[in-house]
Tab-separated table of C-alpha atoms and ligand atoms in Angstrom:
chain	number	residue	atom	x	y	z
A	1	MET	CA	4.298	-0.821	30.107
A	2	GLY	CA	5.808	-3.568	28.176
A	3	LYS	CA	7.471	-3.233	24.766
A	4	LEU	CA	5.467	-2.593	21.412
A	5	VAL	CA	6.401	-5.640	19.065
A	6	ILE	CA	5.692	-5.179	15.111
A	7	VAL	CA	5.076	-8.274	13.019
A	8	SER	CA	4.962	-8.138	9.471
A	9	ASN	CA	6.209	-10.270	6.527
A	10	ARG	CA	8.856	-8.354	5.184
A	11	VAL	CA	11.625	-6.271	7.800
A	12	ALA	CA	13.311	-3.917	5.922
A	13	SER	CA	16.843	-4.143	6.111
A	14	ALA	CA	19.358	-1.627	7.737
A	15	ALA	CA	20.284	-0.524	4.038
A	16	GLU	CA	16.878	-0.090	3.129
A	17	GLY	CA	15.784	1.568	6.008
A	18	LYS	CA	17.025	4.695	4.253
A	19	SER	CA	15.054	4.215	1.285
A	20	THR	CA	12.391	1.655	0.275
A	21	ALA	CA	9.815	1.065	-2.278
A	22	GLY	CA	6.661	-0.335	-0.279
A	23	GLY	CA	3.704	1.445	1.919
A	24	LEU	CA	4.206	-0.667	4.384
A	25	ALA	CA	7.712	-0.410	5.458
A	26	VAL	CA	7.131	3.424	5.013
A	27	GLY	CA	4.563	3.088	7.409
A	28	VAL	CA	6.257	1.004	9.854
A	29	LEU	CA	9.273	3.227	9.768
A	30	ASP	CA	7.576	6.562	9.950
A	31	ALA	CA	5.613	4.952	12.890
A	32	LEU	CA	7.981	3.678	15.171
A	33	LYS	CA	10.383	6.681	14.475
A	34	ARG	CA	9.581	7.683	18.240
A	35	GLN	CA	8.666	4.850	19.861
A	36	ASP	CA	10.952	1.924	21.478
A	37	GLY	CA	10.247	-1.619	20.027
A	38	LEU	CA	11.086	-4.881	18.107
A	39	TRP	CA	10.232	-5.596	14.307
A	40	PHE	CA	10.033	-8.955	13.622
A	41	GLY	CA	9.631	-10.959	10.350
A	42	TRP	CA	11.141	-12.254	7.483
A	43	ASN	CA	14.703	-11.035	6.404
A	44	GLY	CA	14.113	-11.493	2.230
A	45	LYS	CA	16.609	-14.223	2.169
A	46	ILE	CA	15.924	-17.585	1.001
A	47	GLU	CA	18.098	-20.634	2.545
A	48	ASP	CA	18.496	-23.740	3.968
A	49	PRO	CA	16.535	-24.572	6.880
A	50	ALA	CA	19.121	-25.117	8.916
A	51	GLN	CA	20.416	-21.968	8.961
A	52	ALA	CA	17.000	-20.040	9.507
A	53	GLY	CA	18.040	-18.927	12.644
A	54	LEU	CA	16.937	-15.538	14.723
A	55	SER	CA	19.584	-12.727	13.392
A	56	SER	CA	19.439	-9.237	15.480
A	57	TYR	CA	20.525	-5.871	14.137
A	58	ARG	CA	19.150	-2.179	15.143
A	59	ILE	CA	17.245	0.946	12.377
A	60	GLY	CA	17.709	3.564	14.599
A	61	ARG	CA	16.027	2.887	18.015
A	62	ILE	CA	14.041	-0.072	16.166
A	63	ASP	CA	15.547	-3.585	17.416
A	64	CYS	CA	15.250	-5.864	14.430
A	65	ALA	CA	15.166	-9.930	14.546
A	66	THR	CA	14.481	-11.362	11.486
A	67	THR	CA	14.676	-14.721	10.551
A	68	SER	CA	15.338	-16.419	6.298
A	69	LEU	CA	12.696	-18.775	4.690
A	70	SER	CA	13.622	-22.251	3.072
A	71	ARG	CA	12.776	-22.447	-0.781
A	72	GLY	CA	9.423	-24.613	0.234
A	73	GLU	CA	8.501	-22.087	2.507
A	74	TYR	CA	8.720	-19.289	0.492
A	75	ASP	CA	6.616	-21.431	-2.648
A	76	THR	CA	4.146	-22.065	-0.542
A	77	TYR	CA	3.627	-19.271	1.738
A	78	TYR	CA	4.179	-16.127	-0.223
A	79	ARG	CA	4.965	-16.645	-3.368
A	80	GLY	CA	2.160	-19.186	-3.235
A	81	PHE	CA	-0.825	-18.386	-0.995
A	82	ALA	CA	-0.001	-14.765	0.249
A	83	ASN	CA	1.156	-13.297	-2.945
A	84	GLY	CA	-0.808	-16.057	-5.773
A	85	THR	CA	-4.455	-16.083	-3.803
A	86	LEU	CA	-4.832	-13.419	-1.390
A	87	TRP	CA	-3.197	-10.562	-3.358
A	88	PRO	CA	-5.359	-11.276	-6.233
A	89	ALA	CA	-8.414	-12.030	-4.851
A	90	PHE	CA	-8.347	-9.077	-2.197
A	91	HIS	CA	-8.125	-6.447	-4.968
A	92	TYR	CA	-11.271	-8.207	-6.751
A	93	ARG	CA	-8.598	-9.735	-9.274
A	94	VAL	CA	-10.119	-13.666	-8.958
A	95	ASP	CA	-8.968	-14.021	-12.649
A	96	LEU	CA	-5.316	-13.456	-11.394
A	97	SER	CA	-6.002	-15.692	-7.946
A	98	ARG	CA	-5.907	-19.459	-7.835
A	99	TYR	CA	-5.609	-22.129	-5.382
A	100	ASP	CA	-3.873	-24.934	-4.414
A	101	PRO	CA	-4.042	-26.665	-0.585
A	102	LYS	CA	-0.777	-27.487	-0.189
A	103	GLU	CA	0.311	-23.746	-0.684
A	104	TYR	CA	-2.429	-23.060	2.100
A	105	ALA	CA	-0.610	-25.550	4.595
A	106	GLY	CA	2.867	-23.705	4.335
A	107	TYR	CA	1.301	-20.406	4.690
A	108	LEU	CA	-0.334	-21.532	7.910
A	109	ALA	CA	2.819	-23.520	8.601
A	110	VAL	CA	5.372	-20.406	8.247
A	111	ASN	CA	2.730	-18.205	10.510
A	112	GLU	CA	3.213	-21.226	12.979
A	113	ARG	CA	6.895	-21.306	13.273
A	114	LEU	CA	7.354	-17.143	12.813
A	115	ALA	CA	5.022	-17.356	16.386
A	116	GLY	CA	6.773	-19.912	17.876
A	117	MET	CA	10.241	-18.209	17.319
A	118	LEU	CA	8.592	-14.895	18.663
A	119	THR	CA	7.595	-16.466	21.705
A	120	GLU	CA	11.275	-16.287	23.228
A	121	LEU	CA	11.705	-12.783	22.500
A	122	VAL	CA	7.919	-11.636	23.680
A	123	ASP	CA	7.013	-10.544	27.554
A	124	GLU	CA	4.396	-11.172	29.111
A	125	ASP	CA	3.001	-7.390	29.292
A	126	ASP	CA	4.142	-6.661	25.417
A	127	ARG	CA	1.934	-5.637	22.857
A	128	LEU	CA	1.674	-6.993	19.131
A	129	TRP	CA	0.542	-5.428	15.933
A	130	VAL	CA	0.817	-8.153	13.509
A	131	HIS	CA	0.812	-6.286	9.835
A	132	ASP	CA	-0.764	-7.310	6.630
A	133	TYR	CA	-2.802	-10.553	4.421
A	134	HIS	CA	0.020	-12.863	5.058
A	135	LEU	CA	-0.117	-12.576	8.613
A	136	ILE	CA	-3.406	-13.316	8.985
A	137	PRO	CA	-3.540	-16.900	11.083
A	138	PHE	CA	-0.308	-15.278	13.245
A	139	ALA	CA	-2.400	-14.600	15.955
A	140	ARG	CA	-4.329	-18.262	16.396
A	141	ALA	CA	-0.672	-19.397	15.989
A	142	CYS	CA	0.336	-17.202	19.092
A	143	ARG	CA	-2.682	-18.385	21.335
A	144	ARG	CA	-2.122	-22.437	20.744
A	145	MET	CA	1.216	-21.391	22.178
A	146	GLY	CA	0.062	-19.883	25.106
A	147	MET	CA	0.810	-16.365	24.402
A	148	ARG	CA	-2.064	-13.981	26.685
A	149	ASN	CA	-0.802	-11.035	25.362
A	150	ARG	CA	-2.680	-8.375	23.634
A	151	ILE	CA	-2.300	-8.483	19.884
A	152	GLY	CA	-3.671	-6.600	16.793
A	153	PHE	CA	-3.870	-7.229	13.309
A	154	PHE	CA	-3.968	-4.351	10.480
A	155	LEU	CA	-4.689	-5.020	7.211
A	156	HIS	CA	-3.168	-2.533	4.561
A	157	THR	CA	-4.978	-4.004	1.370
A	158	PRO	CA	-8.237	-3.912	0.450
A	159	PHE	CA	-10.607	-6.087	2.649
A	160	PRO	CA	-13.083	-7.377	0.032
A	161	ALA	CA	-17.294	-7.921	-0.253
A	162	GLU	CA	-18.309	-11.659	0.766
A	163	GLY	CA	-19.181	-12.587	-2.706
A	164	VAL	CA	-15.401	-12.214	-3.526
A	165	LEU	CA	-14.030	-13.428	-0.803
A	166	ARG	CA	-15.969	-17.175	-1.231
A	167	THR	CA	-13.606	-17.106	-4.046
A	168	ILE	CA	-10.803	-17.951	-1.583
A	169	PRO	CA	-12.031	-21.549	-0.305
A	170	PRO	CA	-11.137	-21.257	3.147
A	171	HIS	CA	-12.444	-18.121	3.479
A	172	ARG	CA	-13.955	-19.032	6.553
A	173	ASP	CA	-11.146	-20.064	8.288
A	174	LEU	CA	-9.233	-16.769	7.436
A	175	VAL	CA	-11.949	-14.821	8.610
A	176	GLU	CA	-12.038	-17.527	12.199
A	177	ALA	CA	-8.415	-16.517	12.096
A	178	LEU	CA	-8.913	-12.587	12.328
A	179	CYS	CA	-11.177	-13.343	15.195
A	180	GLU	CA	-8.619	-14.390	17.545
A	181	TYR	CA	-6.892	-10.635	17.303
A	182	ASP	CA	-8.133	-8.208	20.169
A	183	LEU	CA	-8.364	-5.679	17.172
A	184	VAL	CA	-8.938	-5.470	13.538
A	185	GLY	CA	-8.204	-2.659	12.010
A	186	PHE	CA	-8.645	-1.864	8.141
A	187	GLN	CA	-7.983	0.950	5.882
A	188	THR	CA	-11.410	2.601	5.088
A	189	ARG	CA	-15.038	2.016	6.833
A	190	GLY	CA	-15.983	0.183	3.616
A	191	ASP	CA	-13.105	-2.714	4.557
A	192	ALA	CA	-13.958	-3.076	7.938
A	193	GLN	CA	-17.928	-3.313	7.305
A	194	ALA	CA	-17.006	-6.185	4.745
A	195	PHE	CA	-15.456	-8.001	7.311
A	196	ILE	CA	-18.529	-7.267	9.717
A	197	ASP	CA	-20.932	-8.280	7.127
A	198	TYR	CA	-19.146	-11.824	6.880
A	199	ALA	CA	-18.256	-12.421	9.877
A	200	SER	CA	-22.185	-11.895	11.601
A	201	ARG	CA	-23.626	-13.041	7.977
A	202	ARG	CA	-21.544	-16.316	7.975
A	203	LEU	CA	-20.122	-17.171	11.384
A	204	GLY	CA	-23.473	-15.919	13.331
A	205	LEU	CA	-21.124	-13.230	15.678
A	206	PRO	CA	-23.374	-10.892	17.294
A	207	LEU	CA	-21.928	-7.342	16.811
A	208	GLU	CA	-22.095	-5.035	19.542
A	209	THR	CA	-22.236	-1.674	20.460
A	210	GLY	CA	-18.981	0.402	19.227
A	211	GLY	CA	-17.855	-2.023	16.491
A	212	MET	CA	-17.298	-5.096	18.878
A	213	LEU	CA	-18.183	-8.606	17.824
A	214	ARG	CA	-18.791	-11.124	20.074
A	215	THR	CA	-16.464	-14.341	19.422
A	216	ARG	CA	-16.605	-17.830	21.710
A	217	SER	CA	-13.860	-16.980	23.271
A	218	GLY	CA	-14.128	-12.436	23.998
A	219	LEU	CA	-14.461	-9.939	21.912
A	220	VAL	CA	-12.952	-8.483	18.977
A	221	ARG	CA	-12.840	-4.312	18.320
A	222	VAL	CA	-13.498	-3.880	14.505
A	223	GLY	CA	-12.160	-0.501	13.569
A	224	HIS	CA	-10.636	1.837	10.389
A	225	TYR	CA	-7.526	3.500	10.474
A	226	PRO	CA	-6.913	5.174	7.617
A	227	ILE	CA	-3.039	5.291	7.324
A	228	GLY	CA	-1.321	8.488	7.094
A	229	ILE	CA	1.656	10.727	5.783
A	230	LEU	CA	4.136	13.237	7.634
A	231	PRO	CA	3.003	15.600	5.657
A	232	ASP	CA	5.622	18.588	7.146
A	233	ASP	CA	8.594	15.711	7.012
A	234	ILE	CA	7.925	15.095	3.623
A	235	GLN	CA	6.792	19.301	2.510
A	236	ASN	CA	10.263	19.979	3.838
A	237	LYS	CA	12.293	17.195	1.834
A	238	SER	CA	10.434	17.949	-1.359
A	239	LYS	CA	11.792	21.154	-1.193
A	240	ALA	CA	15.108	21.007	-0.059
A	241	ARG	CA	15.449	18.775	-3.296
A	242	SER	CA	13.833	21.298	-5.262
A	243	ARG	CA	16.647	22.647	-7.348
A	244	SER	CA	18.843	19.631	-6.695
A	245	LYS	CA	20.786	18.557	-10.446
A	246	LEU	CA	18.058	15.962	-10.930
A	247	VAL	CA	15.074	18.089	-10.853
A	248	ALA	CA	17.314	20.762	-13.186
A	249	THR	CA	18.429	17.137	-15.589
A	250	LEU	CA	14.452	16.590	-14.960
A	251	LYS	CA	12.982	20.531	-16.015
A	252	GLN	CA	15.673	20.711	-18.852
A	253	GLY	CA	14.552	17.405	-20.720
A	254	LEU	CA	10.579	19.049	-20.275
A	255	GLN	CA	12.378	22.010	-22.098
A	256	GLU	CA	8.780	24.348	-19.888
A	257	ARG	CA	6.028	21.442	-20.949
A	258	LYS	CA	3.833	20.223	-18.650
A	259	LEU	CA	5.079	17.225	-16.325
A	260	ILE	CA	2.006	14.221	-15.285
A	261	VAL	CA	3.330	11.981	-12.910
A	262	SER	CA	2.930	8.467	-11.603
A	263	VAL	CA	4.850	6.165	-9.059
A	264	ASP	CA	4.211	2.737	-8.467
A	265	ARG	CA	5.591	-0.862	-7.687
A	266	LEU	CA	4.658	-2.183	-10.992
A	267	ASP	CA	1.491	-4.259	-9.488
A	268	TYR	CA	-1.599	-5.345	-11.952
A	269	SER	CA	-3.893	-3.069	-9.185
A	270	LYS	CA	-2.479	-0.449	-9.892
A	271	GLY	CA	-4.044	0.082	-13.395
A	272	LEU	CA	-1.121	0.796	-15.192
A	273	VAL	CA	-2.507	0.258	-18.476
A	274	GLU	CA	-5.730	1.510	-18.188
A	275	ARG	CA	-3.501	4.988	-17.572
A	276	PHE	CA	-0.961	4.861	-20.365
A	277	ASN	CA	-4.288	4.738	-22.445
A	278	ALA	CA	-5.969	7.385	-21.016
A	279	PHE	CA	-2.898	9.323	-21.474
A	280	GLU	CA	-2.680	8.260	-25.331
A	281	ARG	CA	-6.942	9.287	-25.441
A	282	LEU	CA	-5.646	13.022	-24.084
A	283	LEU	CA	-3.751	13.016	-26.837
A	284	GLU	CA	-5.975	12.300	-28.912
A	285	SER	CA	-9.329	13.968	-27.578
A	286	TYR	CA	-7.641	17.201	-26.584
A	287	PRO	CA	-5.049	17.872	-29.438
A	288	ALA	CA	-3.565	21.368	-28.295
A	289	HIS	CA	-1.780	19.136	-25.782
A	290	CYS	CA	0.520	17.387	-28.501
A	291	GLY	CA	3.960	18.598	-27.540
A	292	GLN	CA	2.947	20.188	-24.687
A	293	VAL	CA	3.244	17.662	-21.792
A	294	SER	CA	5.125	14.698	-20.925
A	295	PHE	CA	3.829	11.523	-18.873
A	296	LEU	CA	6.510	10.385	-16.752
A	297	GLN	CA	5.806	6.677	-14.912
A	298	ILE	CA	8.044	5.253	-12.215
A	299	ALA	CA	7.986	1.660	-11.573
A	300	PRO	CA	10.300	-0.550	-10.082
A	301	PRO	CA	9.211	-4.062	-10.371
A	302	SER	CA	8.028	-5.814	-8.165
A	303	ARG	CA	7.663	-10.118	-7.134
A	304	SER	CA	8.592	-10.996	-10.830
A	305	ASP	CA	8.857	-14.252	-9.751
A	306	VAL	CA	5.169	-14.553	-8.890
A	307	GLU	CA	2.628	-14.984	-12.132
A	308	GLY	CA	0.760	-12.306	-13.055
A	309	TYR	CA	3.350	-9.699	-12.323
A	310	ARG	CA	5.577	-10.760	-15.831
A	311	HIS	CA	2.810	-10.406	-17.821
A	312	ILE	CA	1.873	-7.023	-16.756
A	313	ARG	CA	5.694	-6.037	-17.257
A	314	ARG	CA	5.080	-6.779	-20.922
A	315	GLN	CA	1.927	-5.834	-21.201
A	316	LEU	CA	2.976	-2.302	-20.215
A	317	GLU	CA	6.432	-1.897	-22.460
A	318	SER	CA	4.411	-3.163	-24.853
A	319	THR	CA	1.950	-0.107	-24.700
A	320	ALA	CA	4.507	2.284	-23.715
A	321	GLY	CA	6.310	1.263	-27.376
A	322	HIS	CA	3.194	1.092	-29.100
A	323	ILE	CA	2.074	5.035	-27.949
A	324	ASN	CA	5.327	6.676	-27.858
A	325	GLY	CA	6.250	5.014	-31.491
A	326	ARG	CA	2.526	6.836	-32.544
A	327	TRP	CA	3.515	10.550	-30.804
A	328	THR	CA	7.044	10.599	-30.482
A	329	GLU	CA	8.621	13.429	-32.258
A	330	LEU	CA	11.862	14.846	-32.251
A	331	SER	CA	12.397	17.020	-29.509
A	332	TRP	CA	9.171	15.296	-27.560
A	333	THR	CA	8.761	12.136	-26.116
A	334	PRO	CA	5.134	11.461	-24.598
A	335	ILE	CA	5.847	8.922	-22.076
A	336	ARG	CA	8.286	8.348	-20.025
A	337	TYR	CA	8.684	4.732	-18.933
A	338	MET	CA	11.066	3.894	-15.989
A	339	ASN	CA	11.383	0.471	-14.222
A	340	ARG	CA	13.557	1.436	-11.821
A	341	ALA	CA	13.128	2.816	-7.768
A	342	TYR	CA	14.044	6.482	-7.012
A	343	GLU	CA	15.439	7.567	-3.556
A	344	ARG	CA	12.416	8.929	-2.086
A	345	SER	CA	13.218	12.461	-1.514
A	346	ALA	CA	13.781	12.533	-5.259
A	347	LEU	CA	10.746	10.802	-5.938
A	348	LEU	CA	9.298	13.531	-3.932
A	349	SER	CA	11.081	16.488	-5.781
A	350	PHE	CA	9.589	15.210	-9.185
A	351	PHE	CA	6.337	15.380	-7.721
A	352	ARG	CA	6.901	19.289	-6.696
A	353	ALA	CA	8.235	19.525	-10.396
A	354	SER	CA	5.272	18.341	-12.108
A	355	GLN	CA	1.677	20.101	-12.504
A	356	VAL	CA	-0.309	16.706	-12.213
A	357	GLY	CA	0.017	13.475	-10.340
A	358	PHE	CA	-1.751	10.693	-11.921
A	359	VAL	CA	-2.811	7.556	-9.357
A	360	THR	CA	-5.625	5.479	-10.847
A	361	PRO	CA	-5.147	2.307	-8.978
A	362	LEU	CA	-7.997	-0.351	-9.569
A	363	ARG	CA	-8.153	-1.270	-6.169
A	364	ASP	CA	-5.221	-0.122	-3.618
A	365	GLY	CA	-5.717	-0.429	0.208
A	366	MET	CA	-4.991	3.648	0.993
A	367	ASN	CA	-1.842	4.656	-1.474
A	368	LEU	CA	0.351	6.542	0.248
A	369	VAL	CA	1.605	8.131	-3.198
A	370	ALA	CA	-1.570	10.206	-3.241
A	371	LYS	CA	-1.051	11.594	-0.186
A	372	GLU	CA	2.587	11.920	-0.701
A	373	TYR	CA	2.100	13.700	-3.800
A	374	VAL	CA	-0.152	16.135	-2.490
A	375	ALA	CA	2.512	16.702	0.763
A	376	ALA	CA	5.121	17.708	-1.707
A	377	GLN	CA	3.556	20.087	-3.293
A	378	ALA	CA	4.841	23.967	-3.460
A	379	PRO	CA	1.948	25.735	-1.008
A	380	ASP	CA	1.375	28.565	-3.309
A	381	ASP	CA	1.868	26.829	-6.679
A	382	PRO	CA	0.965	23.172	-6.429
A	383	GLY	CA	0.108	20.596	-8.668
A	384	VAL	CA	-3.671	18.351	-8.998
A	385	LEU	CA	-4.233	15.407	-7.828
A	386	VAL	CA	-6.324	13.130	-10.503
A	387	LEU	CA	-7.008	10.032	-8.717
A	388	SER	CA	-8.878	6.799	-8.229
A	389	GLU	CA	-12.212	6.041	-6.865
A	390	PHE	CA	-11.207	2.786	-5.756
A	391	ALA	CA	-7.940	3.984	-4.269
A	392	GLY	CA	-8.975	4.094	-0.053
A	393	ALA	CA	-7.327	7.677	-0.142
A	394	ALA	CA	-10.605	8.699	-2.397
A	395	ASP	CA	-12.503	8.674	0.900
A	396	GLU	CA	-10.391	11.405	2.683
A	397	LEU	CA	-9.008	13.138	-0.384
A	398	ALA	CA	-12.404	13.552	-2.205
A	399	ASN	CA	-13.112	17.430	-1.812
A	400	GLY	CA	-9.575	17.930	-3.378
A	401	ALA	CA	-8.243	15.470	-5.894
A	402	ILE	CA	-10.395	15.082	-9.087
A	403	ILE	CA	-12.117	11.971	-8.838
A	404	VAL	CA	-12.050	9.494	-11.597
A	405	ASN	CA	-13.022	5.962	-12.202
A	406	PRO	CA	-10.362	3.953	-13.344
A	407	TYR	CA	-12.115	1.850	-16.064
A	408	ASP	CA	-13.359	5.235	-18.057
A	409	ILE	CA	-10.708	5.960	-20.233
A	410	GLU	CA	-12.717	8.476	-21.784
A	411	ALA	CA	-13.135	10.407	-18.226
A	412	MET	CA	-9.932	10.324	-17.143
A	413	ALA	CA	-8.440	11.834	-20.115
A	414	ARG	CA	-11.163	14.248	-19.207
A	415	ALA	CA	-9.799	14.584	-15.464
A	416	LEU	CA	-6.091	14.809	-17.197
A	417	ASP	CA	-7.163	18.318	-19.476
A	418	GLN	CA	-9.168	19.966	-16.502
A	419	ALA	CA	-6.141	19.296	-14.255
A	420	LEU	CA	-3.707	20.511	-17.025
A	421	ASN	CA	-6.247	23.473	-17.454
A	422	MET	CA	-7.208	24.410	-13.726
A	423	PRO	CA	-6.857	27.726	-12.548
A	424	LEU	CA	-4.411	29.024	-9.878
A	425	GLU	CA	-6.899	30.026	-7.585
A	426	GLU	CA	-9.512	26.632	-7.381
A	427	ARG	CA	-5.841	24.796	-7.491
A	428	LEU	CA	-4.728	26.493	-4.163
A	429	GLU	CA	-8.280	26.054	-2.918
A	430	ARG	CA	-8.192	21.820	-3.504
A	431	HIS	CA	-4.642	21.896	-2.172
A	432	GLY	CA	-5.813	23.373	0.929
A	433	HIS	CA	-8.655	21.366	1.891
A	434	MET	CA	-6.433	18.366	1.104
A	435	MET	CA	-3.080	19.602	3.148
A	436	GLN	CA	-5.609	20.223	6.362
A	437	LEU	CA	-6.989	16.623	5.970
A	438	LEU	CA	-3.087	15.143	6.357
A	439	LYS	CA	-2.071	16.820	8.853
A	440	ASP	CA	-5.125	15.963	10.960
A	441	ASN	CA	-4.856	12.648	10.148
A	442	SER	CA	-1.265	12.106	9.763
A	443	ILE	CA	0.598	8.789	10.462
A	444	ARG	CA	0.593	9.330	14.204
A	445	GLN	CA	-2.260	9.369	14.473
A	446	TRP	CA	-2.444	5.773	12.810
A	447	ARG	CA	-0.850	4.315	15.567
A	448	ASP	CA	-2.177	6.575	17.885
A	449	HIS	CA	-5.594	5.878	17.196
A	450	PHE	CA	-4.362	2.149	16.084
A	451	LEU	CA	-2.907	1.027	19.689
A	452	ALA	CA	-4.843	3.172	21.977
A	453	ASP	CA	-7.885	0.698	20.709
A	454	LEU	CA	-6.170	-2.016	21.555
A	455	GLU	CA	-5.485	-1.350	25.366
A	456	PRO	CA	-7.771	-3.390	27.341
A	457	GLU	CA	-9.767	-0.531	29.063
A	458	ALA	CA	-10.812	0.537	25.514
A	459	ILE	CA	-12.235	-3.165	24.779
A	460	ALA	CA	-14.289	-3.041	27.708
A	461	ALA	CA	-15.234	0.570	26.861
B	501	LIG	P1	2.374	-0.556	-1.531
B	501	LIG	O1	1.681	-1.338	-2.742
B	501	LIG	O2	3.661	-0.615	-2.151
B	501	LIG	O3	1.475	-0.403	-0.110
B	501	LIG	P2	2.015	2.977	-1.297
B	501	LIG	O4	0.835	3.030	-0.547
B	501	LIG	O5	1.481	3.621	-2.296
B	501	LIG	O6	1.787	1.463	-2.369
B	501	LIG	O7	3.098	2.979	-0.974
B	501	LIG	C1	4.680	3.082	-1.749
B	501	LIG	C2	5.346	3.375	-0.688
B	501	LIG	O8	6.413	3.311	-1.771
B	501	LIG	C3	5.312	5.084	-1.284
B	501	LIG	O9	5.607	5.392	0.131
B	501	LIG	C4	5.956	5.598	-2.065
B	501	LIG	O10	7.054	6.796	-2.133
B	501	LIG	C5	7.443	4.575	-2.542
B	501	LIG	N1	7.609	4.393	-3.349
B	501	LIG	C6	6.637	3.691	-4.505
B	501	LIG	N2	7.107	3.595	-6.045
B	501	LIG	C7	8.482	3.569	-5.202
B	501	LIG	C8	9.945	4.210	-5.995
B	501	LIG	N3	9.781	3.367	-7.285
B	501	LIG	N4	11.067	4.116	-5.861
B	501	LIG	C9	11.058	4.700	-4.382
B	501	LIG	N5	10.033	4.390	-3.558
B	501	LIG	C10	8.837	4.243	-3.989
B	501	LIG	C11	0.650	-1.272	0.156
B	501	LIG	C12	-0.773	-0.935	0.153
B	501	LIG	C13	-1.268	0.320	0.055
B	501	LIG	C14	-1.497	0.840	1.230
B	501	LIG	C15	0.139	0.618	1.539
B	501	LIG	C16	0.278	1.577	2.694
B	501	LIG	O11	-0.817	-1.951	-0.744
B	501	LIG	O12	-2.426	0.545	-0.356
B	501	LIG	O13	-1.522	2.246	1.483
B	501	LIG	O14	0.761	-0.754	1.976
B	501	LIG	O15	-0.513	0.848	4.237
C-alpha cells in the first residue's frame, strides 16, 4: 500500500511540532505519530510568488513539504474567503460573514496551485486525507489534474444547516466540490446529516444504503468521525507536571481558593464574553463564592489580522477589566485573563489543579480542550466539566459533564455553583463515564475508522 498524504492549510513547523495551539495540528500530529506519511500545505510565510517553491523537513517520522503564499493569496484565500466567509458562517455567525467574489476566485486558485504542486509528490497508490474548510475544492482540483487516488476530506468545524449554508453565495459550488471526494467526514452525526440534507434536497443526489450519496461520477461516502485525544498520554503528562514550579506558583497565588479554568484560541466562536458574564453572575447570585474562587482564562490571540478578531479582543479586555474593577479585593483577583500560549503539558497541569473546566463555545466542531480537561484530572479527586451543548464534544460527554446553553448566563452561573459544590462521589461517577468514553474513542480510533472507510472495499460494501 502507498503512503498516507495529509493535506491541510497549515503544516506545523519543526519547532511547533512540540507545542502548538490549534486543534487540527494537535490531531494530525497525534494521528501520524506511528505512521509514515507526508504532510503537505502552507508554511505560514507570506513571500514573493517567485519564492513559493517547496521546502521539506521532518517532524519525527513525518515528512513535511510546504510552500509559502503570496500577499494576494493570503488576503483572498486565507484572510478572505476561508476566515472571513466560511469560518464565521460555519459557526453560525452570519453577521460576521462577508462575501467578495474576488476572494472566492483567490480561494479556488490557491486550491488549484496547491493541488498542482502535490501531483509531483504523490504516487498512484497513495491515499490523500485532506483537512478542513480551507481546502473544500482540493479534490476537484486534483481530479482535473488527472489524479485518480482515493481522496478523503475531514471537516474540523461544524457543517451548518441549509438555511445558514445558503448565506454563502457559492454554497452549491462548495457542496458539489465536496462530492468529488471519495469520503467526506464530519465531527458529529448532526453535521453529516446537514450535508446529506443539502446534497439530497438541493442537488437531488439519491442517498443509498450505508450513508452513500450517488453522484454523476460515482459514490461519495458520508460519515461522522468524532476526533478524540490520547487520554492515557494526557493523564501521564498532567500527573508528571502536577508538582512543577509553575503549578506551585499557581497554587500559591490561589491561597487555597477554588479554581475555574478555561483555555481557548481567542475566537468569537468560543463564547468568551458570555462566559465572563456568567462568572460575574455566579458572584452576584451565589455570594458565598466571593473571595473563594478564581477564574483563569488563557486565550492566545489568533488570526489577529482578520476583522472580527480585533473586536472580540477589545470586548474581552473591557469585560474582564469591568468585572475585576467591580469585584477585586486586596487579596483576591476574580478573573485572571492571559493572552498567551502555554506548553501543552503546562495547560494539562493547570487543568488538574482546578475544580472546574468551563468550556462554553457558541459553536464548535468538537472542542478538544473539553476532552483534554477530563483526561488530565486526578482519578481519585476529579474536577467537573461544564460544557456547552453546541460543542461537538457534548454528543459524547453528555453523561458526565454539566451541559449548558452558552446564551443562558443565569443557567451557566447555576452550573458553576453546582460544579463547585459537587460531592466527591458524584464527581467520581461522572468522571469515570467520560474517561471510559475517551478511551473507547481515542484519536487512534478516529484515524483508523476514517482511513478504513476510505478504502475502496468500504465504498463497495
Ligand atoms: P480549535 O478551534 O483550535 O480546533 P480545540 O478543539 O479546542 O479548538 O483545540 C485547541 C487545541 O490547542 C487543544 O489541543 C488545546 O490544548 C490547544 N490550545 C488551546 N489553547 C492553547 C493555549 N493557550 N496554549 C497552548 N495550547 C493551546 C479546531 C476546531 C475544533 C476541533 C479541532 C480538532 O475548531 O472544533 O475540535 O479543530 O478537530
